[in-house]
Structures are given as structure tokens and as C-alpha cells.
Short mmCIF file of C-alpha atoms in Angstrom, two decimals:
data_model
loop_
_atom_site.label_atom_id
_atom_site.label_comp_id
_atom_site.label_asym_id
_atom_site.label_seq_id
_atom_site.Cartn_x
_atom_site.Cartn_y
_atom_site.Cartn_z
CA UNK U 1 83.42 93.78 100.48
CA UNK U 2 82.88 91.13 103.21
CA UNK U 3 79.70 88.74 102.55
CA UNK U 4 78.56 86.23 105.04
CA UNK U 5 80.44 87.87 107.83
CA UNK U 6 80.11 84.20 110.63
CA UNK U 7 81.39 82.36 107.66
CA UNK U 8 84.31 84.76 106.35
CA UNK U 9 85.51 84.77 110.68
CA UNK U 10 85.44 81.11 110.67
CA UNK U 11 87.73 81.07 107.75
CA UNK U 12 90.42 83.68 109.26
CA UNK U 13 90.18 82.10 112.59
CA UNK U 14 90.87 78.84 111.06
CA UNK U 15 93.88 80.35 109.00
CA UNK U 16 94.77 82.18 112.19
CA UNK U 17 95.10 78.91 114.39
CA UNK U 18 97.17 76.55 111.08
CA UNK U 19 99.48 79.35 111.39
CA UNK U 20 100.29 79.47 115.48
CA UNK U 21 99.06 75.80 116.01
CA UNK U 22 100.87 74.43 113.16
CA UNK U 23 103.19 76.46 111.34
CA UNK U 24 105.15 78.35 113.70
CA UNK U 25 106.54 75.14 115.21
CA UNK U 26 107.54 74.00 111.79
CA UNK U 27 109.61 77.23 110.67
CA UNK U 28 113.02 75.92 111.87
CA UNK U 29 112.94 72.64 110.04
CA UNK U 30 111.39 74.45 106.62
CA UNK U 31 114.13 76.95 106.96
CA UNK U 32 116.45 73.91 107.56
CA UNK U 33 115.63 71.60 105.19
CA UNK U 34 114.37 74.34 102.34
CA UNK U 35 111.64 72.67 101.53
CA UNK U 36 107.60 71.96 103.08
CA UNK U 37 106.48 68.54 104.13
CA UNK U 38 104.10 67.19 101.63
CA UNK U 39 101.94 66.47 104.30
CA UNK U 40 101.55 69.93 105.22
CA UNK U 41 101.29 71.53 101.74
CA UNK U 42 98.35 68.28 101.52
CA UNK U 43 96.82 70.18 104.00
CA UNK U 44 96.76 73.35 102.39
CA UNK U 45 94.67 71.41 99.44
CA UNK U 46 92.29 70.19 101.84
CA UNK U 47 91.56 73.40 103.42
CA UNK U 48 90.99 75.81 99.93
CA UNK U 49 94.03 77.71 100.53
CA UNK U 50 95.16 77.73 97.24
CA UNK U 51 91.84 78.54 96.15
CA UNK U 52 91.41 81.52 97.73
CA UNK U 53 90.68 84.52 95.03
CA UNK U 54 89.38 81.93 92.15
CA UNK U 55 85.61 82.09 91.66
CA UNK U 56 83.08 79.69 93.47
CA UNK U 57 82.15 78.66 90.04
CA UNK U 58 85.14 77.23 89.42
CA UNK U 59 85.80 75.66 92.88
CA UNK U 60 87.54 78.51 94.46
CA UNK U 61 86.07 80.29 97.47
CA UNK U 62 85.82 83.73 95.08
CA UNK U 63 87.33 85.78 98.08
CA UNK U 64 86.48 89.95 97.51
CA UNK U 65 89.68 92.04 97.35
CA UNK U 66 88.82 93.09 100.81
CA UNK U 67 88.43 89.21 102.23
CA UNK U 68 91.78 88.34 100.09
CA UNK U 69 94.09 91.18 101.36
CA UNK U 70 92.75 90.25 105.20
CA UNK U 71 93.25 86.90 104.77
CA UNK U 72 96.50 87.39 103.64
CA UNK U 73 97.60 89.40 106.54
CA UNK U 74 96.61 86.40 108.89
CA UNK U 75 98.38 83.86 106.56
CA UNK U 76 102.09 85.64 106.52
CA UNK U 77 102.39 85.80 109.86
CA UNK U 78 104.77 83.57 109.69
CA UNK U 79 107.78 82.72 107.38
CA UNK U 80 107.78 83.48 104.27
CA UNK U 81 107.84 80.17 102.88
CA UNK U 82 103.67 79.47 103.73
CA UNK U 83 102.49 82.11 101.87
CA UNK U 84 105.27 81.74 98.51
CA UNK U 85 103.57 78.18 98.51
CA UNK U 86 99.58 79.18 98.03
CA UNK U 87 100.22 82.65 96.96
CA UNK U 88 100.94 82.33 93.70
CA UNK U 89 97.58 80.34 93.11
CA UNK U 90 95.72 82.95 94.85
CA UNK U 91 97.62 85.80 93.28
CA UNK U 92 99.43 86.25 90.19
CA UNK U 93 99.29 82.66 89.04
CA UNK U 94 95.99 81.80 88.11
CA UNK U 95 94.37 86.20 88.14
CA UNK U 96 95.10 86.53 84.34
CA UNK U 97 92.81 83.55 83.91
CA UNK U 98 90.21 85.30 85.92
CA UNK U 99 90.51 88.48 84.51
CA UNK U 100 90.80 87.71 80.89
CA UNK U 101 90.73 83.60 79.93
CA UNK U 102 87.68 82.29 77.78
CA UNK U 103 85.06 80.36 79.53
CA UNK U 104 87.20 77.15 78.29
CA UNK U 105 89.92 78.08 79.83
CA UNK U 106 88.79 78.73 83.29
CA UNK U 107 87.03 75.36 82.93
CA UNK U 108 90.24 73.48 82.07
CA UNK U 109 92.55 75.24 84.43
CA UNK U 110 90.90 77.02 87.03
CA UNK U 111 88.97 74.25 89.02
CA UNK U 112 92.45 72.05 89.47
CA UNK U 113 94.64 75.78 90.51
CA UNK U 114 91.61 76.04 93.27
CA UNK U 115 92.11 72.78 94.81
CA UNK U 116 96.08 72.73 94.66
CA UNK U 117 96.38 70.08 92.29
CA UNK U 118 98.06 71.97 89.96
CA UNK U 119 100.73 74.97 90.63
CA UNK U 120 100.62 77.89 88.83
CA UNK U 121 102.72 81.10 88.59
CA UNK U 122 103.58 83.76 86.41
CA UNK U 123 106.35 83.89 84.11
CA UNK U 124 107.10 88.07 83.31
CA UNK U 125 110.30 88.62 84.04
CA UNK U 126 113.52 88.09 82.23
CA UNK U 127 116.86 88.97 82.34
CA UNK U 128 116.68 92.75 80.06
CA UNK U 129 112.66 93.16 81.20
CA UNK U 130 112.98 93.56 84.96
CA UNK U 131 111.70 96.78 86.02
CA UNK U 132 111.01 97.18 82.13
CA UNK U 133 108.59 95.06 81.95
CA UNK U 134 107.79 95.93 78.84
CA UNK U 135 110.65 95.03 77.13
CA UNK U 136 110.19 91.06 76.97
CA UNK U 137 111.83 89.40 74.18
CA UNK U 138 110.42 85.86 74.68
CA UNK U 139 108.72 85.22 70.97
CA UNK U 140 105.58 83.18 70.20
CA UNK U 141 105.38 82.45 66.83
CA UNK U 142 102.54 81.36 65.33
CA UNK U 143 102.46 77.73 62.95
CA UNK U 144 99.23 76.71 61.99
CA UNK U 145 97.34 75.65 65.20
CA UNK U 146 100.08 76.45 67.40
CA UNK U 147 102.51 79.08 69.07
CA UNK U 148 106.27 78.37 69.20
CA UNK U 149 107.76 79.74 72.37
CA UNK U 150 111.86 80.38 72.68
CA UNK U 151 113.15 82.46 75.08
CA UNK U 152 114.16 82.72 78.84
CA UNK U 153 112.27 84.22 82.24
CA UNK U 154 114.21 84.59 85.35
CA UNK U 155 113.21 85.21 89.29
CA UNK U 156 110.24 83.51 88.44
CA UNK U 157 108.52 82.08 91.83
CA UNK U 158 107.09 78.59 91.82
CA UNK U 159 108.77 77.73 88.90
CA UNK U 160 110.54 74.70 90.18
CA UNK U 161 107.48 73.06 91.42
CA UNK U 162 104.52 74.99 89.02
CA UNK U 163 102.66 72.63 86.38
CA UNK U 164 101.27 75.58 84.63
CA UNK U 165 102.95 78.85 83.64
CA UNK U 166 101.31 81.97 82.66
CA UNK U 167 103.73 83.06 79.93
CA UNK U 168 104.18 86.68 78.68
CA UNK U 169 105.71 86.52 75.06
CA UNK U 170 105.87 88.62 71.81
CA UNK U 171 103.67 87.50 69.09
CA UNK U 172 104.50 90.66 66.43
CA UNK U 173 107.85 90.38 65.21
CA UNK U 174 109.46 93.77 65.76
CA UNK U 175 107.61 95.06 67.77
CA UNK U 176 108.84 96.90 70.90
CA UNK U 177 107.21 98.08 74.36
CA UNK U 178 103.94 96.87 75.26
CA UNK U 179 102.86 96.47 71.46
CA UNK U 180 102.80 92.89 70.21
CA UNK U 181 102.85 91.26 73.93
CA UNK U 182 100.16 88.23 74.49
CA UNK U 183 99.68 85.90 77.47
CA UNK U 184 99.74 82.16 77.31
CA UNK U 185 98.59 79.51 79.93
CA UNK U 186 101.50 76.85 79.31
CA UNK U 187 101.56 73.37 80.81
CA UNK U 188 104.71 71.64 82.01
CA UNK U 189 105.91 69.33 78.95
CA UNK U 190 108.80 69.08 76.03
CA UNK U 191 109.93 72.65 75.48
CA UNK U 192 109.65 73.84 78.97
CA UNK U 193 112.56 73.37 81.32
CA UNK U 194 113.15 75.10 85.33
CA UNK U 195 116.51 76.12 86.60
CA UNK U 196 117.47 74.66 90.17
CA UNK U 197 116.15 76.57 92.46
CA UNK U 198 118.29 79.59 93.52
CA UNK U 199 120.39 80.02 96.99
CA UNK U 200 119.03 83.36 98.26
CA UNK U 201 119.47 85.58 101.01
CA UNK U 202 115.88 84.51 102.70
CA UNK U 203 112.76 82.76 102.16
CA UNK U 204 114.20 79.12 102.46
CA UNK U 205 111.68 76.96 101.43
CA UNK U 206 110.34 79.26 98.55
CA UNK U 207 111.46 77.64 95.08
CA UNK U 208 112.36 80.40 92.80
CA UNK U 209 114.50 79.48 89.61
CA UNK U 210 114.75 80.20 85.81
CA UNK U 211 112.43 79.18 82.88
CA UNK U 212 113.44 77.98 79.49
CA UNK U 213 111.71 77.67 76.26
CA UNK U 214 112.92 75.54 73.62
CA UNK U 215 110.58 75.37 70.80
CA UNK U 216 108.18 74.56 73.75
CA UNK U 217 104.75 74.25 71.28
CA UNK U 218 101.76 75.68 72.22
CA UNK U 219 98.52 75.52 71.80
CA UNK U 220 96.53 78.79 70.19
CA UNK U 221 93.94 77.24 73.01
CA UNK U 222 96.24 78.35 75.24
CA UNK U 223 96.56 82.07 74.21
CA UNK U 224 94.73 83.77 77.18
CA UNK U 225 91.16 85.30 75.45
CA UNK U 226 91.84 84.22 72.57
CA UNK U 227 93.55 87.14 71.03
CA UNK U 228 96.90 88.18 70.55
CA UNK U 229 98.56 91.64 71.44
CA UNK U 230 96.13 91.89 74.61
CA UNK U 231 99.14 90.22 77.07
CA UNK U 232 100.88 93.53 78.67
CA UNK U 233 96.91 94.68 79.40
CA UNK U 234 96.37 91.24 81.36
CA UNK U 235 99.29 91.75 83.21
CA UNK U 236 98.67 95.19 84.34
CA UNK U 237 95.31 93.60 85.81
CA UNK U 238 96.87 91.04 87.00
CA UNK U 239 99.70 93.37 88.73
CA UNK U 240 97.34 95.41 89.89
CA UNK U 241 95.37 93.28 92.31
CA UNK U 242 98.70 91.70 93.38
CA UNK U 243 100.00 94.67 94.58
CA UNK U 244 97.49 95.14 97.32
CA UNK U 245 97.63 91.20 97.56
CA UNK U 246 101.57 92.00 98.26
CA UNK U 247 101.13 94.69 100.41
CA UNK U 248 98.95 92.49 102.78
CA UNK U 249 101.73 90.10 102.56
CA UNK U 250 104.02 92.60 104.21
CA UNK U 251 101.69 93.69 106.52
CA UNK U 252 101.55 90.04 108.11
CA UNK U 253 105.82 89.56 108.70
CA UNK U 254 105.71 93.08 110.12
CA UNK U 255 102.73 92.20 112.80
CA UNK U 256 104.65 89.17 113.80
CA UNK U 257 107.99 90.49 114.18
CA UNK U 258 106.38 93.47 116.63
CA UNK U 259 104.60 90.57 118.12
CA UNK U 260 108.12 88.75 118.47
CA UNK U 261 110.26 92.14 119.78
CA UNK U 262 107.00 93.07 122.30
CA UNK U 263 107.29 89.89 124.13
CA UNK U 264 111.12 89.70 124.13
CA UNK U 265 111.53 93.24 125.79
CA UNK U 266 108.64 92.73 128.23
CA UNK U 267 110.35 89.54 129.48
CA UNK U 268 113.66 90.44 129.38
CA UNK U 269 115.72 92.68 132.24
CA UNK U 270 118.23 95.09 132.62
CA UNK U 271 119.22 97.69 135.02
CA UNK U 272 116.44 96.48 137.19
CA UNK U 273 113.63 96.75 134.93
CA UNK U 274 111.67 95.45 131.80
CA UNK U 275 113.52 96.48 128.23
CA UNK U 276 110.21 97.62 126.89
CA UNK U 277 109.82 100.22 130.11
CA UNK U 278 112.77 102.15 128.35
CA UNK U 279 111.27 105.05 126.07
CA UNK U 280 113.53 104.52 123.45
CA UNK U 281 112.26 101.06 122.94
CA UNK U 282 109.01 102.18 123.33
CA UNK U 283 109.40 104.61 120.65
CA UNK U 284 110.23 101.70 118.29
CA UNK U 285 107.36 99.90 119.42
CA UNK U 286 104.79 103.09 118.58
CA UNK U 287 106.79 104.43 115.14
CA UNK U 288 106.29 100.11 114.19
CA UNK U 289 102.73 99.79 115.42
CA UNK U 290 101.86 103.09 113.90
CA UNK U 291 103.54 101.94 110.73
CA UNK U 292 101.38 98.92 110.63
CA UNK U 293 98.22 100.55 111.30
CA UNK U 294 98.70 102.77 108.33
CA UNK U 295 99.70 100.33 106.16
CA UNK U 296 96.59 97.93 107.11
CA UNK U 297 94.42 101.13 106.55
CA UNK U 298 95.47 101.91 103.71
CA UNK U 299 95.30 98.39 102.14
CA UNK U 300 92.25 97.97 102.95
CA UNK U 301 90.58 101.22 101.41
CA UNK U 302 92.22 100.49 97.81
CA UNK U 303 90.93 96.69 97.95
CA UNK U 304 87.39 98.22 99.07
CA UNK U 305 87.63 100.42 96.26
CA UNK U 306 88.96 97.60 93.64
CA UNK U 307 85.31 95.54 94.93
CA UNK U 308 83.56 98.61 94.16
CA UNK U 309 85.39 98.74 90.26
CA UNK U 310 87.34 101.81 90.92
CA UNK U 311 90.70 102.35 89.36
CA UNK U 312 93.21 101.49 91.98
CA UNK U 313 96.67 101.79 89.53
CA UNK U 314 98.28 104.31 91.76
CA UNK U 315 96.60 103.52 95.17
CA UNK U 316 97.68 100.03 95.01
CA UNK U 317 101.29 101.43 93.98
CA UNK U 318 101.46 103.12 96.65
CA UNK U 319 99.95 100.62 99.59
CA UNK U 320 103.16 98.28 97.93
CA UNK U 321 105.41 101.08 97.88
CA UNK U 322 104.54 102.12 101.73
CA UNK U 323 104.09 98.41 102.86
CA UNK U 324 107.58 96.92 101.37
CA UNK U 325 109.21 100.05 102.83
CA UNK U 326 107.50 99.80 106.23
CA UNK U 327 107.90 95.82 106.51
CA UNK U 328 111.72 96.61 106.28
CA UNK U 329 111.89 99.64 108.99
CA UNK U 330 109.90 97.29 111.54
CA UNK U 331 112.38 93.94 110.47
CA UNK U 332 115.55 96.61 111.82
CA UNK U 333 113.83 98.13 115.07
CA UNK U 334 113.00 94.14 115.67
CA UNK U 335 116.72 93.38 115.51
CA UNK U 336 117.44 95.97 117.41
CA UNK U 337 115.18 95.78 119.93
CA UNK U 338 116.20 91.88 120.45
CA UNK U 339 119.73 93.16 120.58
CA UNK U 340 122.88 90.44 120.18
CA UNK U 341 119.78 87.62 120.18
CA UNK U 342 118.08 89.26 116.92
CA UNK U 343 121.45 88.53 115.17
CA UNK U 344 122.12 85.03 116.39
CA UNK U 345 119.84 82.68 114.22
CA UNK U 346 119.93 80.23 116.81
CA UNK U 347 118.52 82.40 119.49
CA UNK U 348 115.32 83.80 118.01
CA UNK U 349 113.61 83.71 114.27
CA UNK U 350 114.13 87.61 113.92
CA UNK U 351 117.49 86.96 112.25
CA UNK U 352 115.80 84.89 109.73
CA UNK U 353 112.74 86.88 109.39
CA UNK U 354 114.89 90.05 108.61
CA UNK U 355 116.18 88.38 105.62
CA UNK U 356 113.12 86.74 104.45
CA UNK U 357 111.07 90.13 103.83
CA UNK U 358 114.08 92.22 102.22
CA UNK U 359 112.91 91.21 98.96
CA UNK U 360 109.08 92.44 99.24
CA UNK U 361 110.95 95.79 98.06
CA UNK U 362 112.02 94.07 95.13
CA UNK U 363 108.74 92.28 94.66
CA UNK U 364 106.29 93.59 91.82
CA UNK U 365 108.45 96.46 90.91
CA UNK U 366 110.92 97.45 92.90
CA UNK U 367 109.77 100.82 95.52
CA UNK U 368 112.16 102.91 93.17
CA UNK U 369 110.13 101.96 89.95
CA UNK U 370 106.73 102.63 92.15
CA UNK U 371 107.76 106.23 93.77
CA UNK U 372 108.41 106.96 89.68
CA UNK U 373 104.85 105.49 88.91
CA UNK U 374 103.10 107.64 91.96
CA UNK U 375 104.45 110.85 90.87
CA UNK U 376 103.62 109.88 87.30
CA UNK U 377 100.06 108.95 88.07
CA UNK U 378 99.73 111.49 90.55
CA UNK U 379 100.89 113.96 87.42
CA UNK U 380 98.55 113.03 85.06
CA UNK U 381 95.52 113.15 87.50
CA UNK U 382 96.61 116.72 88.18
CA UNK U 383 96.80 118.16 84.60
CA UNK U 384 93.11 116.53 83.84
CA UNK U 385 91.77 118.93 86.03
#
């Protein structure tokens, strides 16, 4: 739901102008040098970004789904790197919090995540509990006031640079699947060690790396409610929301590259007329726009429906599924419809672009592991009729 509609403008027209006015000009040298100016992501402080979704009470600006996934589509308009660098504070690094810390938790955490003092993200993955993300085999185990963590995560975003890691481990010894799993909220410290940060395909200036615990010791403080077993249901909250937080984030890449290819074929000639006046480019142009529209729609009724406390496991499944898949059809017509120049990174930021959003499809369960969890939802829904 959208509140105080002047105010909620004023903040998407100021996101809108940081990311022509200010960001756009800076995408070569992040790409470059892999890395934001400090005076930029200082900025980002100033402004609330990284406060975005975290409740007023705490010092956030307690966005709705709706405001969030709109927001969102303004703020990736751009490389990737921008929206890796607030996102995981407005996402999946400080939701479990929301959704399920203790009052004293939010209190400690929260208020420094919403000003971008501290950097949080979320560490679920490993190397055997990818797609099976129920098959973690970091242990917590418990002495006296504290939790022992050992294991490793892996592809874990923000890691390099995070001071705060929500931690998905196994507290039940023997236990297997979902049984057993708790959260923790665990500060940077002995015990706790980050991987450099990977070489990937795309999304230079995103830090993404390995996590290691070493008899990292924990505080039982710091097990997220207060009670163990409860972590897999956290995430699943947590994974929920970010999906149609993640599809918004594909929705933004694919608006700019159609953006990018629409004023490259209007401005550029051959056989005595405009590229975009051919149909077959125009055709890309309509399937991309159309593409977006439906993705944007659809977004937005599953975040409407999240404000109004619906269940929104398989729609926001689906608005990732559809968005990942679409961002990548509109990244290819954009190459092609730049021709040789798309290809050539020093002749337009297409080239870079196209590799920057190939990974949404891997992003918060691959679109393989989602068209299984449509048809299973979709299933079940049908036989309780």
C-alpha cells in the first residue's frame, strides 16, 4: 500500500535523479575499479537508502511491499553494483530481524542496518545446500550461554564488506531437512572469517565471497526469537518478500537496457533510414516492453497482496521466475539491437549490462528450482478443492 502519496513521489523522484544525475556517470569507473567510492556509498547513508524496508521505529523509513518493490525498480536502473550495495540491508539482510527477532534485537541491530552503519547480509547457502536449501550442515552447538558455530557458506553477497551476518545453522545434532535449523544474527569478530571476493562474470563492484566459521562463539542473545529449530521458517519469510524485492530488481536493468537499445536505433542509420523504423526491431522493442509491463504488473499485485497479509509463496515464485527469465530475453534483443556496438564494451554499457543480470536467474533459487515450486504449489492448491 502507498501512504502519504507527495511524500512517497518525493522519495522516488529523488532516487530517480541519484541514479541519472549521479550514478550513471560513475558506472565505467565502478566497473573499472570493482569497487564504490566511499563518498558515494556515504551518500547512500545520508539519504536512508539502506534503510528502506526497516520499520520507522527503528530508524528505517518502514517502506510497504508495494513502496519497496517500486522503489526498487527506480534504484536498478543502473548497474548492478548500486543496488548489491543497499539491497541487502533492505532485503534479505536485516528481514529475518523484522520478521522474527525479539524486541532486543531489533533495538541492538536494526537502528545501525537503517542508517548504513553497519552491513548486513544473509548467510544460507553452502557448498551441498544450494538449491537444497534445506540441507545446511553448518552446526551451532550449544555451551552454556553460548552457540559454537563451525562450518562454511558460499556465494554469500556482502560478505566481504558485511559487519553482521544472519547465519542459518543446525542446532539438533542429526537432524536432517528443515528440522533442527535456527537463525543467528552474528557480528564480525574471532571465529568469523570472508573469502576474497570472487572474479565473476558481471556485477563488478558487488563483493560476493565465502564465509568461515571456526569455533566463531555466539551469543544465545543472538539466536533470532529466542528459540531454536524456528531458522528454515524465518528464512522462508525472509525469501519470500525477497523474491518480489528481486523481481523488482530485474525489472529496473530490463527498463534501462530498452531505454539504452530505443535511443541507439532511433539515432542510428542505415539504408537511408532510422534502425528502429525496421519492423523487426520494432518487434523486439514491443515483445521487451510488453515483457516489462507484465512483469511490473505482476510484481506489483503480489506485493499489494503481501501488505494486505495474503500468502504470496507461489505468486512471488513466480513474479522471480517470470522477471529473471524476462530480464535475460530483453539483455539479448538489447545486444542485438545495438549490433557489433552491444558486444564491444568500449562502445556502449549493454555489453556489461548483459553480463551483470545473468545471475538474477540464479538468484534466490534458481528459475529451474521455482518452475518445480509453481507446479508444486499450484498442485496442492488444486487437490484442496
Amino acid at each position: 500500500m502507498i501512504r502519504d502519496t507527495p511524500h512517497f513521489e518525493a522519495l522516488r523522484a529523488d532516487i530517480r535523479a541519484f541514479v541519472r544525475e549521479r550514478w550513471h556517470p560513475l558506472e565505467d569507473q565502478v566497473s573499472r575499479d570493482n569497487d564504490i567510492p566511499p563518498d558515494v556509498v556515504d551518500e547512500l547513508r545520508r539519504k536512508g537508502y539502506f534503510g528502506w524496508s526497516i520499520p520507522e521505529a527503528y530508524g528505517g523509513l518502514g517502506l510497504t511491499t508495494e513502496e519497496l518493490v517500486l522503489c526498487a525498480m527506480e534504484l536498478s536502473q543502473s548497474s548492478v553494483a548500486l543496488r548489491a550495495r543497499v539491497g541487502t540491508n533492505t532485503g534479505i539482510g536485516s528481514e529475518a530481524l523484522v520478521a522474527d527477532g525479539t524486541e532486543a534485537q531489533k533495538q541492538r541491530w536494526l537502528p545501525r542496518m537503517a542508517t548504513g552503519e553497519l552491513t548486513g547480509c544473509l548467510a544460507l547457502t553452502e557448498p551441498e545446500a544450494g538449491s537444497e536449501a534445506s540441507n545446511v550442515q553448518t552446526t551451532a552447538r550449544r555451551e552454556g550461554d553460548h552457540y559454537v558455530l563451525n562450518g562454511s557458506k558460499r556465494f554469500i553477497t556482502n560478505a566481504p564488506v558485511a559487519d553482521v551476518f544472519t547465519v542459518i545453522a543446525r542446532t539438533e545434532d542429526g537432524s536432517k531437512g528443515s528440522k533442527g535449523v535456527s537463525a543467528f544474527l552474528v557480528e564480525r569478530g574471532p571465529g568469523l572469517t570472508t573469502g576474497a571476493p570472487y572474479r565473476m562474470m558481471g556485477q563488478a563492484g558487488s563483493f560476493v565471497s565465502d564465509v568461515h566459521f571456526d569455533e566463531c562463539r555466539v551469543h544465545v542473545d543472538q539466536l533470532i526469537g529466542g528459540r531454536e529449530g524456528m531458522g528454515f521458517q524465518t528464512v522462508m519469510k525472509v525469501l519470500n518478500k525477497q523474491r518480489l524485492h528481486l523481481a523488482a530488481l530485474c525489472t529496473g536493468p530490463a527498463i534501462r537496457m530498452l531505454d539504452l537499445a530505443m535511443a541507439h536505433t532511433s539515432g542510428r542509420n542505415q539504408f537511408g533510414q532510422a534502425v528502429a523504423d525496421f519492423q523487426l526491431v520494432q518487434a523486439m522493442i514491443a515483445d521487451s516492453r510488453t515483457e516489462i509491463y507484465a512483469a511490473r504488473s505482476m510484481i506489483l499485485e503480489a506485493a499489494r497482496a503481501r501488505d494486505c497479509g495474503e500468502d504470496v509463496a507461489m505468486s512471488a515464485s513466480m513474479c522471480k521466475y517470470f522477471a529473471s527469465e524476462m530480464c535475460g530475453r530483453v539483455a539479448d534483443r538489447a545486444v542485438q539491437m545495438f549490433g557489433g556496438s552491444g558486444y564491444v564494451a568500449d562502445f556502449s554499457p549493454i555489453e556489461r549490462y548483459y553480463r551483470d543480470v545473468r545471475l538474477f536467474r540464479l538468484y534466490e533459487g534458481t528459475s529451474q528450482i521455482h518452475q518445480l515450486n509453481i507446479a508444486k504449489l499450484a498442485l496442492r492448491e488444486a487437490g484442496a478443492r
